[in-house]
Structure formats: C-alpha cells, structure tokens
C-alpha cells in the first residue's frame, strides 16, 4: 500500500473527513516518526510496532562487478519491529 492509497482508504472509511485533512495527518505522522529517528529516538506505536535505528560498523565490502575491495563507512539503518497484536493478526 502506498501513502496515497492509505489516504484514499482512510477518506473512504471516514467520509466526513476532508481529503486534505487526512493527507495532512498522514504526512505529519510520518514526518514525526522520521524526525524522532533523526534524533536517535525510538518510536513505539502500541499494538502496531516500534521503529528504531540499528547502527552498522564500518567494514570492508566488495564490488560485485569487479571483485575490488571497497571501504564502507559506519551508518545508521532504520529498523521496524512488529508488535504482538500485529504479528497475531497477520498470522491468522
């Protein structure tokens, strides 16, 4: 599901809401999650899951085309862990 599909589904489920209000709400929610991760904070949505950063150390990689060694720098990677309720609903 894309962001626009999510907005369309929310509007169809709540016809009293204006499309622009739903769009602003979805964009604000995603922006707040992004800003929290930028500040190295963990975001938890009860019953859904949590977003955090995993830190990767610098390492030696390999160019798959040439086989040449390449130095890869340290980086932070966003990580999502599904909550118990989400896992149970998906497993049905």
mmCIF file of C-alpha atoms in Angstrom, residues 4-86:
data_model
loop_
_atom_site.group_PDB
_atom_site.id
_atom_site.type_symbol
_atom_site.label_atom_id
_atom_site.label_comp_id
_atom_site.label_asym_id
_atom_site.label_seq_id
_atom_site.Cartn_x
_atom_site.Cartn_y
_atom_site.Cartn_z
ATOM 1 C CA UNK A 4 -1.780 7.859 -1.449
ATOM 2 C CA UNK A 5 -3.649 4.530 -1.239
ATOM 3 C CA UNK A 6 -3.620 4.814 2.562
ATOM 4 C CA UNK A 7 -5.048 8.333 2.353
ATOM 5 C CA UNK A 8 -7.749 7.205 -0.097
ATOM 6 C CA UNK A 9 -8.734 4.292 2.131
ATOM 7 C CA UNK A 10 -8.921 6.490 5.236
ATOM 8 C CA UNK A 11 -11.110 9.006 3.393
ATOM 9 C CA UNK A 12 -13.434 6.248 2.143
ATOM 10 C CA UNK A 13 -13.739 4.845 5.678
ATOM 11 C CA UNK A 14 -14.401 8.327 7.139
ATOM 12 C CA UNK A 15 -16.410 10.297 4.548
ATOM 13 C CA UNK A 16 -16.967 13.171 6.996
ATOM 14 C CA UNK A 17 -13.243 13.986 6.855
ATOM 15 C CA UNK A 18 -11.821 16.153 4.116
ATOM 16 C CA UNK A 19 -9.149 14.650 1.884
ATOM 17 C CA UNK A 20 -6.718 17.472 2.701
ATOM 18 C CA UNK A 21 -7.120 16.933 6.461
ATOM 19 C CA UNK A 22 -6.419 13.200 6.137
ATOM 20 C CA UNK A 23 -3.450 13.862 3.847
ATOM 21 C CA UNK A 24 -2.014 16.399 6.311
ATOM 22 C CA UNK A 25 -2.497 13.963 9.197
ATOM 23 C CA UNK A 26 -0.715 11.098 7.436
ATOM 24 C CA UNK A 27 2.151 13.356 6.326
ATOM 25 C CA UNK A 28 2.516 14.787 9.844
ATOM 26 C CA UNK A 29 2.590 11.326 11.416
ATOM 27 C CA UNK A 30 5.283 10.079 9.031
ATOM 28 C CA UNK A 31 7.289 13.291 9.446
ATOM 29 C CA UNK A 32 7.223 12.966 13.249
ATOM 30 C CA UNK A 33 8.463 9.358 13.049
ATOM 31 C CA UNK A 34 11.250 10.486 10.701
ATOM 32 C CA UNK A 35 12.252 13.421 12.939
ATOM 33 C CA UNK A 36 12.374 11.179 16.016
ATOM 34 C CA UNK A 37 14.613 8.679 14.223
ATOM 35 C CA UNK A 38 16.864 11.532 13.057
ATOM 36 C CA UNK A 39 17.324 12.430 16.731
ATOM 37 C CA UNK A 40 18.197 8.786 17.501
ATOM 38 C CA UNK A 41 14.929 8.285 19.418
ATOM 39 C CA UNK A 42 12.846 5.122 19.382
ATOM 40 C CA UNK A 43 9.202 5.372 18.253
ATOM 41 C CA UNK A 44 6.652 2.902 19.613
ATOM 42 C CA UNK A 45 3.070 2.577 18.406
ATOM 43 C CA UNK A 46 1.311 0.244 20.842
ATOM 44 C CA UNK A 47 -0.265 -2.768 19.163
ATOM 45 C CA UNK A 48 1.485 -1.983 15.869
ATOM 46 C CA UNK A 49 5.244 -1.974 16.379
ATOM 47 C CA UNK A 50 8.329 0.094 17.012
ATOM 48 C CA UNK A 51 10.814 1.975 14.870
ATOM 49 C CA UNK A 52 14.444 2.319 15.896
ATOM 50 C CA UNK A 53 17.901 2.668 14.399
ATOM 51 C CA UNK A 54 20.410 -0.118 14.037
ATOM 52 C CA UNK A 55 23.997 1.091 13.870
ATOM 53 C CA UNK A 56 26.339 -0.656 11.475
ATOM 54 C CA UNK A 57 30.092 -0.551 11.965
ATOM 55 C CA UNK A 58 32.476 0.391 9.159
ATOM 56 C CA UNK A 59 33.590 -2.633 7.178
ATOM 57 C CA UNK A 60 35.228 -3.841 4.014
ATOM 58 C CA UNK A 61 32.806 -4.575 1.196
ATOM 59 C CA UNK A 62 33.304 -5.888 -2.297
ATOM 60 C CA UNK A 63 32.258 -4.513 -5.668
ATOM 61 C CA UNK A 64 30.263 -7.445 -7.124
ATOM 62 C CA UNK A 65 31.119 -6.491 -10.695
ATOM 63 C CA UNK A 66 34.895 -6.165 -10.331
ATOM 64 C CA UNK A 67 35.571 -8.005 -7.072
ATOM 65 C CA UNK A 68 37.534 -4.967 -5.851
ATOM 66 C CA UNK A 69 37.602 -4.264 -2.079
ATOM 67 C CA UNK A 70 35.647 -1.161 -1.064
ATOM 68 C CA UNK A 71 35.679 0.591 2.325
ATOM 69 C CA UNK A 72 32.133 1.068 3.661
ATOM 70 C CA UNK A 73 31.608 3.705 6.339
ATOM 71 C CA UNK A 74 29.543 3.334 9.501
ATOM 72 C CA UNK A 75 25.858 4.090 9.132
ATOM 73 C CA UNK A 76 22.519 4.003 10.907
ATOM 74 C CA UNK A 77 19.729 1.963 9.323
ATOM 75 C CA UNK A 78 16.017 2.327 10.200
ATOM 76 C CA UNK A 79 14.525 -0.849 11.694
ATOM 77 C CA UNK A 80 10.896 -1.845 12.286
ATOM 78 C CA UNK A 81 9.852 -4.497 14.780
ATOM 79 C CA UNK A 82 6.229 -5.621 14.590
ATOM 80 C CA UNK A 83 4.207 -5.608 17.811
ATOM 81 C CA UNK A 84 2.485 -8.638 19.290
ATOM 82 C CA UNK A 85 -1.002 -7.653 18.097
ATOM 83 C CA UNK A 86 0.188 -7.034 14.524
#
